[in-house]
């Protein structure tokens, strides 16, 4: 089975750090897409939905919260799992993101082990 | 209440977790309080915050040290080249994560803050300035035993609005 991932972050460096961490964690994806903000992600998702989205919160044009809301309206992404990645670690904010439709939350700084722990449950 | 929070301990703990978890570089506090980055080509990353306290966290180091931080963060070999933009982004992310980690340590305390977006500049002998009336916690350290780095946290009680 082919598993696809999209990394949404306005920092190219952070997208590369996430990919490096993914390699170190042993997680493998057949397709990895990238987007620099929520709007770009939506355009790509309209063309080709993915299985898992790793999404930053603070981004220009369309932030992570708005992207979660939009993706949850899309029938083609009904099974897409969204995992937020942010330095924001307050439980109140994490609960808010989970209530709004995110499936998981990873706080920065993160280790390869943390990635594996948070993402592997969605790979079956 | 703010005086009860040990910001120097939180700053050191936050910096260690970021450098050791994300950058794979050992960070050791310098025993010599005069340890300074004397490189003429420096890089300075800063992030401000506001809330019940307001201030700024800054990290400064030589550009060579900044390049090594970027190489480690991106998982490159030491002889690979990184662009100025990648070094700039990497330092911005480090500042963002150290501040984020420190902010996380304050969860559950009376101190609640919001962070800005980080800014990064490079130039000659850059040092963060301290505003009047601010408290300052400064942490001089070596990365991988060789590269001086300064991490500074400046804060003051927010003015009533």
mmCIF file of N, CA and C in Angstrom, chain B residues 10-123:
data_model
loop_
_atom_site.group_PDB
_atom_site.id
_atom_site.type_symbol
_atom_site.label_atom_id
_atom_site.label_comp_id
_atom_site.label_asym_id
_atom_site.label_seq_id
_atom_site.Cartn_x
_atom_site.Cartn_y
_atom_site.Cartn_z
ATOM 1 N N UNK B 10 15.632 27.770 33.703
ATOM 2 C CA UNK B 10 14.731 27.464 32.578
ATOM 3 C C UNK B 10 15.421 27.709 31.244
ATOM 4 N N UNK B 11 16.219 28.784 31.182
ATOM 5 C CA UNK B 11 16.908 29.128 29.935
ATOM 6 C C UNK B 11 17.933 28.041 29.578
ATOM 7 N N UNK B 12 18.701 27.633 30.555
ATOM 8 C CA UNK B 12 19.720 26.594 30.304
ATOM 9 C C UNK B 12 19.051 25.279 29.895
ATOM 10 N N UNK B 13 17.991 24.916 30.609
ATOM 11 C CA UNK B 13 17.281 23.663 30.319
ATOM 12 C C UNK B 13 16.680 23.706 28.905
ATOM 13 N N UNK B 14 16.088 24.837 28.548
ATOM 14 C CA UNK B 14 15.456 24.970 27.224
ATOM 15 C C UNK B 14 16.501 24.907 26.118
ATOM 16 N N UNK B 15 17.627 25.590 26.332
ATOM 17 C CA UNK B 15 18.683 25.574 25.310
ATOM 18 C C UNK B 15 19.253 24.170 25.145
ATOM 19 N N UNK B 16 19.456 23.486 26.253
ATOM 20 C CA UNK B 16 20.025 22.125 26.181
ATOM 21 C C UNK B 16 19.111 21.191 25.414
ATOM 22 N N UNK B 17 17.828 21.236 25.715
ATOM 23 C CA UNK B 17 16.920 20.294 25.059
ATOM 24 C C UNK B 17 16.873 20.557 23.551
ATOM 25 N N UNK B 18 16.923 21.815 23.148
ATOM 26 C CA UNK B 18 16.877 22.132 21.714
ATOM 27 C C UNK B 18 18.177 21.705 21.029
ATOM 28 N N UNK B 19 19.310 22.081 21.600
ATOM 29 C CA UNK B 19 20.582 21.756 20.943
ATOM 30 C C UNK B 19 20.840 20.245 20.932
ATOM 31 N N UNK B 20 20.445 19.573 21.997
ATOM 32 C CA UNK B 20 20.747 18.140 22.044
ATOM 33 C C UNK B 20 19.737 17.301 21.261
ATOM 34 N N UNK B 21 18.471 17.739 21.217
ATOM 35 C CA UNK B 21 17.441 16.948 20.534
ATOM 36 C C UNK B 21 17.367 17.248 19.044
ATOM 37 N N UNK B 22 17.484 18.514 18.677
ATOM 38 C CA UNK B 22 17.231 18.909 17.283
ATOM 39 C C UNK B 22 18.503 19.172 16.495
ATOM 40 N N UNK B 23 19.573 19.521 17.190
ATOM 41 C CA UNK B 23 20.775 19.957 16.459
ATOM 42 C C UNK B 23 21.926 18.971 16.664
ATOM 43 N N UNK B 24 21.767 18.099 17.609
ATOM 44 C CA UNK B 24 22.775 17.061 17.882
ATOM 45 C C UNK B 24 24.138 17.683 18.174
ATOM 46 N N UNK B 25 24.133 18.773 18.913
ATOM 47 C CA UNK B 25 25.369 19.414 19.347
ATOM 48 C C UNK B 25 25.347 19.488 20.867
ATOM 49 N N UNK B 26 26.495 19.217 21.449
ATOM 50 C CA UNK B 26 26.620 19.294 22.895
ATOM 51 C C UNK B 26 26.750 20.768 23.289
ATOM 52 N N UNK B 27 25.998 21.174 24.279
ATOM 53 C CA UNK B 27 26.116 22.562 24.743
ATOM 54 C C UNK B 27 26.517 22.539 26.214
ATOM 55 N N UNK B 28 27.657 23.162 26.507
ATOM 56 C CA UNK B 28 28.167 23.144 27.880
ATOM 57 C C UNK B 28 28.393 24.568 28.346
ATOM 58 N N UNK B 29 27.864 24.876 29.514
ATOM 59 C CA UNK B 29 28.007 26.206 30.080
ATOM 60 C C UNK B 29 29.483 26.492 30.316
ATOM 61 N N UNK B 30 29.909 27.677 29.964
ATOM 62 C CA UNK B 30 31.303 28.040 30.148
ATOM 63 C C UNK B 30 31.580 28.378 31.611
ATOM 64 N N UNK B 31 32.721 27.919 32.102
ATOM 65 C CA UNK B 31 33.103 28.256 33.480
ATOM 66 C C UNK B 31 33.672 29.674 33.542
ATOM 67 N N UNK B 32 34.069 30.161 32.381
ATOM 68 C CA UNK B 32 34.670 31.495 32.319
ATOM 69 C C UNK B 32 33.598 32.515 31.941
ATOM 70 N N UNK B 33 33.228 33.399 32.875
ATOM 71 C CA UNK B 33 32.153 34.362 32.578
ATOM 72 C C UNK B 33 32.513 35.324 31.450
ATOM 73 N N UNK B 34 33.798 35.376 31.092
ATOM 74 C CA UNK B 34 34.219 36.286 30.024
ATOM 75 C C UNK B 34 34.235 35.618 28.646
ATOM 76 N N UNK B 35 33.702 34.381 28.592
ATOM 77 C CA UNK B 35 33.633 33.722 27.292
ATOM 78 C C UNK B 35 32.760 34.551 26.364
ATOM 79 N N UNK B 36 33.335 34.996 25.303
ATOM 80 C CA UNK B 36 32.542 35.798 24.360
ATOM 81 C C UNK B 36 32.883 35.382 22.942
ATOM 82 N N UNK B 37 31.928 35.609 22.088
ATOM 83 C CA UNK B 37 32.161 35.384 20.682
ATOM 84 C C UNK B 37 32.932 36.590 20.159
ATOM 85 N N UNK B 38 34.201 36.406 19.825
ATOM 86 C CA UNK B 38 35.017 37.531 19.375
ATOM 87 C C UNK B 38 35.121 37.581 17.850
ATOM 88 N N UNK B 39 34.369 36.701 17.187
ATOM 89 C CA UNK B 39 34.430 36.668 15.735
ATOM 90 C C UNK B 39 33.917 37.988 15.152
ATOM 91 N N UNK B 40 34.610 38.537 14.160
ATOM 92 C CA UNK B 40 34.129 39.771 13.555
ATOM 93 C C UNK B 40 32.856 39.556 12.732
ATOM 94 N N UNK B 41 32.592 38.318 12.347
ATOM 95 C CA UNK B 41 31.392 38.014 11.560
ATOM 96 C C UNK B 41 30.429 37.234 12.442
ATOM 97 N N UNK B 42 29.428 37.927 12.973
ATOM 98 C CA UNK B 42 28.507 37.285 13.914
ATOM 99 C C UNK B 42 27.105 37.173 13.337
ATOM 100 N N UNK B 43 26.327 36.336 13.980
ATOM 101 C CA UNK B 43 24.914 36.216 13.613
ATOM 102 C C UNK B 43 24.107 36.291 14.907
ATOM 103 N N UNK B 44 23.006 37.005 14.865
ATOM 104 C CA UNK B 44 22.194 37.241 16.062
ATOM 105 C C UNK B 44 20.729 36.948 15.733
ATOM 106 N N UNK B 45 20.158 36.007 16.465
ATOM 107 C CA UNK B 45 18.734 35.709 16.309
ATOM 108 C C UNK B 45 17.987 36.183 17.539
ATOM 109 N N UNK B 46 16.830 36.799 17.347
ATOM 110 C CA UNK B 46 16.048 37.307 18.483
ATOM 111 C C UNK B 46 14.571 37.006 18.297
ATOM 112 N N UNK B 47 13.903 36.862 19.417
ATOM 113 C CA UNK B 47 12.444 36.727 19.375
ATOM 114 C C UNK B 47 11.893 37.494 20.567
ATOM 115 N N UNK B 48 10.861 38.260 20.347
ATOM 116 C CA UNK B 48 10.271 39.024 21.451
ATOM 117 C C UNK B 48 9.032 38.299 21.959
ATOM 118 N N UNK B 49 8.608 38.681 23.137
ATOM 119 C CA UNK B 49 7.390 38.090 23.693
ATOM 120 C C UNK B 49 6.662 39.148 24.518
ATOM 121 N N UNK B 50 5.371 38.942 24.670
ATOM 122 C CA UNK B 50 4.596 39.863 25.493
ATOM 123 C C UNK B 50 3.511 39.068 26.210
ATOM 124 N N UNK B 51 2.987 39.664 27.260
ATOM 125 C CA UNK B 51 1.987 38.995 28.086
ATOM 126 C C UNK B 51 2.119 39.541 29.486
ATOM 127 N N UNK B 52 2.118 38.664 30.489
ATOM 128 C CA UNK B 52 2.276 39.171 31.854
ATOM 129 C C UNK B 52 3.703 39.665 32.088
ATOM 130 N N UNK B 53 4.642 39.149 31.292
ATOM 131 C CA UNK B 53 5.969 39.772 31.220
ATOM 132 C C UNK B 53 6.262 40.023 29.742
ATOM 133 N N UNK B 54 7.191 40.913 29.470
ATOM 134 C CA UNK B 54 7.562 41.187 28.085
ATOM 135 C C UNK B 54 9.079 41.271 27.980
ATOM 136 N N UNK B 55 9.597 40.975 26.828
ATOM 137 C CA UNK B 55 11.040 41.016 26.673
ATOM 138 C C UNK B 55 11.492 40.322 25.410
ATOM 139 N N UNK B 56 12.698 39.748 25.495
ATOM 140 C CA UNK B 56 13.286 39.193 24.273
ATOM 141 C C UNK B 56 14.284 38.091 24.635
ATOM 142 N N UNK B 57 14.346 37.104 23.792
ATOM 143 C CA UNK B 57 15.388 36.083 23.913
ATOM 144 C C UNK B 57 16.288 36.221 22.688
ATOM 145 N N UNK B 58 17.600 36.217 22.908
ATOM 146 C CA UNK B 58 18.546 36.392 21.804
ATOM 147 C C UNK B 58 19.626 35.324 21.863
ATOM 148 N N UNK B 59 20.066 34.915 20.704
ATOM 149 C CA UNK B 59 21.184 33.975 20.607
ATOM 150 C C UNK B 59 22.185 34.555 19.621
ATOM 151 N N UNK B 60 23.443 34.667 20.043
ATOM 152 C CA UNK B 60 24.454 35.176 19.115
ATOM 153 C C UNK B 60 25.651 34.228 19.092
ATOM 154 N N UNK B 61 26.234 34.121 17.913
ATOM 155 C CA UNK B 61 27.412 33.263 17.731
ATOM 156 C C UNK B 61 28.134 33.706 16.468
ATOM 157 N N UNK B 62 29.266 33.082 16.203
ATOM 158 C CA UNK B 62 29.982 33.431 14.972
ATOM 159 C C UNK B 62 29.218 32.863 13.774
ATOM 160 N N UNK B 63 29.489 33.401 12.600
ATOM 161 C CA UNK B 63 28.812 32.879 11.413
ATOM 162 C C UNK B 63 29.252 31.450 11.117
ATOM 163 N N UNK B 64 30.487 31.117 11.481
ATOM 164 C CA UNK B 64 30.962 29.747 11.309
ATOM 165 C C UNK B 64 30.152 28.796 12.191
ATOM 166 N N UNK B 65 29.899 29.233 13.414
ATOM 167 C CA UNK B 65 29.088 28.428 14.320
ATOM 168 C C UNK B 65 27.654 28.311 13.780
ATOM 169 N N UNK B 66 27.128 29.420 13.254
ATOM 170 C CA UNK B 66 25.790 29.411 12.650
ATOM 171 C C UNK B 66 25.711 28.413 11.499
ATOM 172 N N UNK B 67 26.789 28.354 10.717
ATOM 173 C CA UNK B 67 26.836 27.427 9.575
ATOM 174 C C UNK B 67 26.802 25.970 10.072
ATOM 175 N N UNK B 68 27.542 25.700 11.151
ATOM 176 C CA UNK B 68 27.554 24.337 11.699
ATOM 177 C C UNK B 68 26.193 23.954 12.287
ATOM 178 N N UNK B 69 25.547 24.918 12.904
ATOM 179 C CA UNK B 69 24.200 24.667 13.445
ATOM 180 C C UNK B 69 23.264 24.286 12.292
ATOM 181 N N UNK B 70 23.338 25.050 11.193
ATOM 182 C CA UNK B 70 22.470 24.773 10.037
ATOM 183 C C UNK B 70 22.782 23.397 9.447
ATOM 184 N N UNK B 71 24.060 23.079 9.316
ATOM 185 C CA UNK B 71 24.468 21.779 8.757
ATOM 186 C C UNK B 71 23.917 20.636 9.609
ATOM 187 N N UNK B 72 24.038 20.775 10.919
ATOM 188 C CA UNK B 72 23.530 19.719 11.804
ATOM 189 C C UNK B 72 22.009 19.619 11.757
ATOM 190 N N UNK B 73 21.351 20.775 11.730
ATOM 191 C CA UNK B 73 19.882 20.748 11.707
ATOM 192 C C UNK B 73 19.365 20.107 10.436
ATOM 193 N N UNK B 74 20.058 20.343 9.334
ATOM 194 C CA UNK B 74 19.586 19.838 8.045
ATOM 195 C C UNK B 74 20.109 18.430 7.750
ATOM 196 N N UNK B 75 20.944 17.908 8.649
ATOM 197 C CA UNK B 75 21.456 16.554 8.449
ATOM 198 C C UNK B 75 22.443 16.456 7.300
ATOM 199 N N UNK B 76 23.237 17.500 7.074
ATOM 200 C CA UNK B 76 24.215 17.497 5.983
ATOM 201 C C UNK B 76 25.583 17.070 6.507
ATOM 202 N N UNK B 77 26.495 16.776 5.582
ATOM 203 C CA UNK B 77 27.874 16.488 5.968
ATOM 204 C C UNK B 77 28.592 17.812 6.214
ATOM 205 N N UNK B 78 29.612 17.780 7.077
ATOM 206 C CA UNK B 78 30.272 19.032 7.459
ATOM 207 C C UNK B 78 30.952 19.737 6.284
ATOM 208 N N UNK B 79 31.277 18.977 5.238
ATOM 209 C CA UNK B 79 31.926 19.640 4.095
ATOM 210 C C UNK B 79 30.915 20.138 3.055
ATOM 211 N N UNK B 80 29.633 19.901 3.310
ATOM 212 C CA UNK B 80 28.618 20.398 2.370
ATOM 213 C C UNK B 80 28.378 21.884 2.629
ATOM 214 N N UNK B 81 27.972 22.560 1.574
ATOM 215 C CA UNK B 81 27.768 24.000 1.733
ATOM 216 C C UNK B 81 26.312 24.293 2.088
ATOM 217 N N UNK B 82 26.124 25.355 2.840
ATOM 218 C CA UNK B 82 24.772 25.843 3.139
ATOM 219 C C UNK B 82 24.720 27.310 2.741
ATOM 220 N N UNK B 83 23.569 27.730 2.273
ATOM 221 C CA UNK B 83 23.427 29.118 1.837
ATOM 222 C C UNK B 83 23.225 30.026 3.057
ATOM 223 N N UNK B 84 23.436 31.312 2.849
ATOM 224 C CA UNK B 84 23.185 32.286 3.924
ATOM 225 C C UNK B 84 21.734 32.202 4.382
ATOM 226 N N UNK B 85 20.839 31.966 3.416
ATOM 227 C CA UNK B 85 19.416 31.888 3.749
ATOM 228 C C UNK B 85 19.130 30.685 4.668
ATOM 229 N N UNK B 86 19.799 29.568 4.402
ATOM 230 C CA UNK B 86 19.598 28.379 5.243
ATOM 231 C C UNK B 86 20.129 28.614 6.660
ATOM 232 N N UNK B 87 21.280 29.300 6.752
ATOM 233 C CA UNK B 87 21.841 29.615 8.075
ATOM 234 C C UNK B 87 20.881 30.556 8.812
ATOM 235 N N UNK B 88 20.394 31.537 8.099
ATOM 236 C CA UNK B 88 19.453 32.516 8.640
ATOM 237 C C UNK B 88 18.205 31.800 9.183
ATOM 238 N N UNK B 89 17.628 30.929 8.359
ATOM 239 C CA UNK B 89 16.425 30.175 8.757
ATOM 240 C C UNK B 89 16.697 29.279 9.952
ATOM 241 N N UNK B 90 17.869 28.640 9.943
ATOM 242 C CA UNK B 90 18.205 27.703 11.019
ATOM 243 C C UNK B 90 18.307 28.440 12.356
ATOM 244 N N UNK B 91 18.988 29.588 12.349
ATOM 245 C CA UNK B 91 19.125 30.351 13.603
ATOM 246 C C UNK B 91 17.754 30.844 14.069
ATOM 247 N N UNK B 92 16.927 31.264 13.118
ATOM 248 C CA UNK B 92 15.563 31.687 13.466
ATOM 249 C C UNK B 92 14.789 30.551 14.132
ATOM 250 N N UNK B 93 14.924 29.344 13.594
ATOM 251 C CA UNK B 93 14.222 28.190 14.166
ATOM 252 C C UNK B 93 14.766 27.852 15.555
ATOM 253 N N UNK B 94 16.092 27.989 15.731
ATOM 254 C CA UNK B 94 16.680 27.693 17.049
ATOM 255 C C UNK B 94 16.101 28.653 18.093
ATOM 256 N N UNK B 95 16.089 29.933 17.766
ATOM 257 C CA UNK B 95 15.565 30.941 18.698
ATOM 258 C C UNK B 95 14.091 30.649 18.999
ATOM 259 N N UNK B 96 13.353 30.330 17.945
ATOM 260 C CA UNK B 96 11.925 30.028 18.092
ATOM 261 C C UNK B 96 11.717 28.814 19.013
ATOM 262 N N UNK B 97 12.529 27.783 18.831
ATOM 263 C CA UNK B 97 12.346 26.565 19.628
ATOM 264 C C UNK B 97 12.811 26.742 21.070
ATOM 265 N N UNK B 98 13.914 27.476 21.277
ATOM 266 C CA UNK B 98 14.370 27.696 22.662
ATOM 267 C C UNK B 98 13.308 28.506 23.413
ATOM 268 N N UNK B 99 12.794 29.536 22.749
ATOM 269 C CA UNK B 99 11.755 30.358 23.387
ATOM 270 C C UNK B 99 10.487 29.531 23.601
ATOM 271 N N UNK B 100 10.134 28.702 22.607
ATOM 272 C CA UNK B 100 8.949 27.851 22.727
ATOM 273 C C UNK B 100 9.084 26.868 23.876
ATOM 274 N N UNK B 101 10.281 26.325 24.019
ATOM 275 C CA UNK B 101 10.518 25.369 25.098
ATOM 276 C C UNK B 101 10.431 26.069 26.462
ATOM 277 N N UNK B 102 11.006 27.270 26.530
ATOM 278 C CA UNK B 102 10.946 28.039 27.780
ATOM 279 C C UNK B 102 9.490 28.410 28.112
ATOM 280 N N UNK B 103 8.771 28.815 27.070
ATOM 281 C CA UNK B 103 7.352 29.158 27.266
ATOM 282 C C UNK B 103 6.580 27.935 27.778
ATOM 283 N N UNK B 104 6.879 26.772 27.211
ATOM 284 C CA UNK B 104 6.224 25.542 27.649
ATOM 285 C C UNK B 104 6.497 25.247 29.112
ATOM 286 N N UNK B 105 7.710 25.586 29.565
ATOM 287 C CA UNK B 105 8.060 25.366 30.972
ATOM 288 C C UNK B 105 7.250 26.273 31.897
ATOM 289 N N UNK B 106 6.696 27.338 31.335
ATOM 290 C CA UNK B 106 5.923 28.277 32.156
ATOM 291 C C UNK B 106 4.434 27.910 32.215
ATOM 292 N N UNK B 107 4.041 26.881 31.422
ATOM 293 C CA UNK B 107 2.639 26.450 31.456
ATOM 294 C C UNK B 107 2.271 26.076 32.892
ATOM 295 N N UNK B 108 1.161 26.543 33.325
ATOM 296 C CA UNK B 108 0.731 26.246 34.695
ATOM 297 C C UNK B 108 1.213 27.273 35.706
ATOM 298 N N UNK B 109 2.111 28.171 35.280
ATOM 299 C CA UNK B 109 2.566 29.237 36.180
ATOM 300 C C UNK B 109 1.716 30.484 35.907
ATOM 301 N N UNK B 110 1.840 31.485 36.761
ATOM 302 C CA UNK B 110 1.047 32.702 36.511
ATOM 303 C C UNK B 110 1.564 33.490 35.299
ATOM 304 N N UNK B 111 2.752 33.155 34.822
ATOM 305 C CA UNK B 111 3.330 33.911 33.697
ATOM 306 C C UNK B 111 2.838 33.321 32.375
ATOM 307 N N UNK B 112 2.094 34.103 31.631
ATOM 308 C CA UNK B 112 1.597 33.664 30.325
ATOM 309 C C UNK B 112 2.088 34.652 29.278
ATOM 310 N N UNK B 113 2.680 34.125 28.219
ATOM 311 C CA UNK B 113 3.227 35.014 27.197
ATOM 312 C C UNK B 113 2.872 34.540 25.787
ATOM 313 N N UNK B 114 2.965 35.475 24.853
ATOM 314 C CA UNK B 114 2.819 35.158 23.428
ATOM 315 C C UNK B 114 4.115 35.533 22.735
ATOM 316 N N UNK B 115 4.535 34.702 21.794
ATOM 317 C CA UNK B 115 5.808 34.929 21.103
ATOM 318 C C UNK B 115 5.591 35.620 19.761
ATOM 319 N N UNK B 116 6.614 36.381 19.366
ATOM 320 C CA UNK B 116 6.577 36.992 18.030
ATOM 321 C C UNK B 116 7.219 36.027 17.028
ATOM 322 N N UNK B 117 7.407 36.503 15.821
ATOM 323 C CA UNK B 117 8.156 35.735 14.819
ATOM 324 C C UNK B 117 9.629 36.109 14.992
ATOM 325 N N UNK B 118 10.548 35.141 14.902
ATOM 326 C CA UNK B 118 11.959 35.476 15.127
ATOM 327 C C UNK B 118 12.557 36.352 14.026
ATOM 328 N N UNK B 119 13.576 37.105 14.394
ATOM 329 C CA UNK B 119 14.308 37.884 13.383
ATOM 330 C C UNK B 119 15.793 37.555 13.522
ATOM 331 N N UNK B 120 16.487 37.601 12.407
ATOM 332 C CA UNK B 120 17.908 37.241 12.400
ATOM 333 C C UNK B 120 18.682 38.293 11.619
ATOM 334 N N UNK B 121 19.798 38.733 12.195
ATOM 335 C CA UNK B 121 20.679 39.664 11.479
ATOM 336 C C UNK B 121 22.107 39.146 11.568
ATOM 337 N N UNK B 122 22.920 39.555 10.610
ATOM 338 C CA UNK B 122 24.337 39.224 10.733
ATOM 339 C C UNK B 122 25.165 40.483 10.531
ATOM 340 N N UNK B 123 26.352 40.463 11.116
ATOM 341 C CA UNK B 123 27.196 41.650 11.033
ATOM 342 C C UNK B 123 28.408 41.486 11.915
#
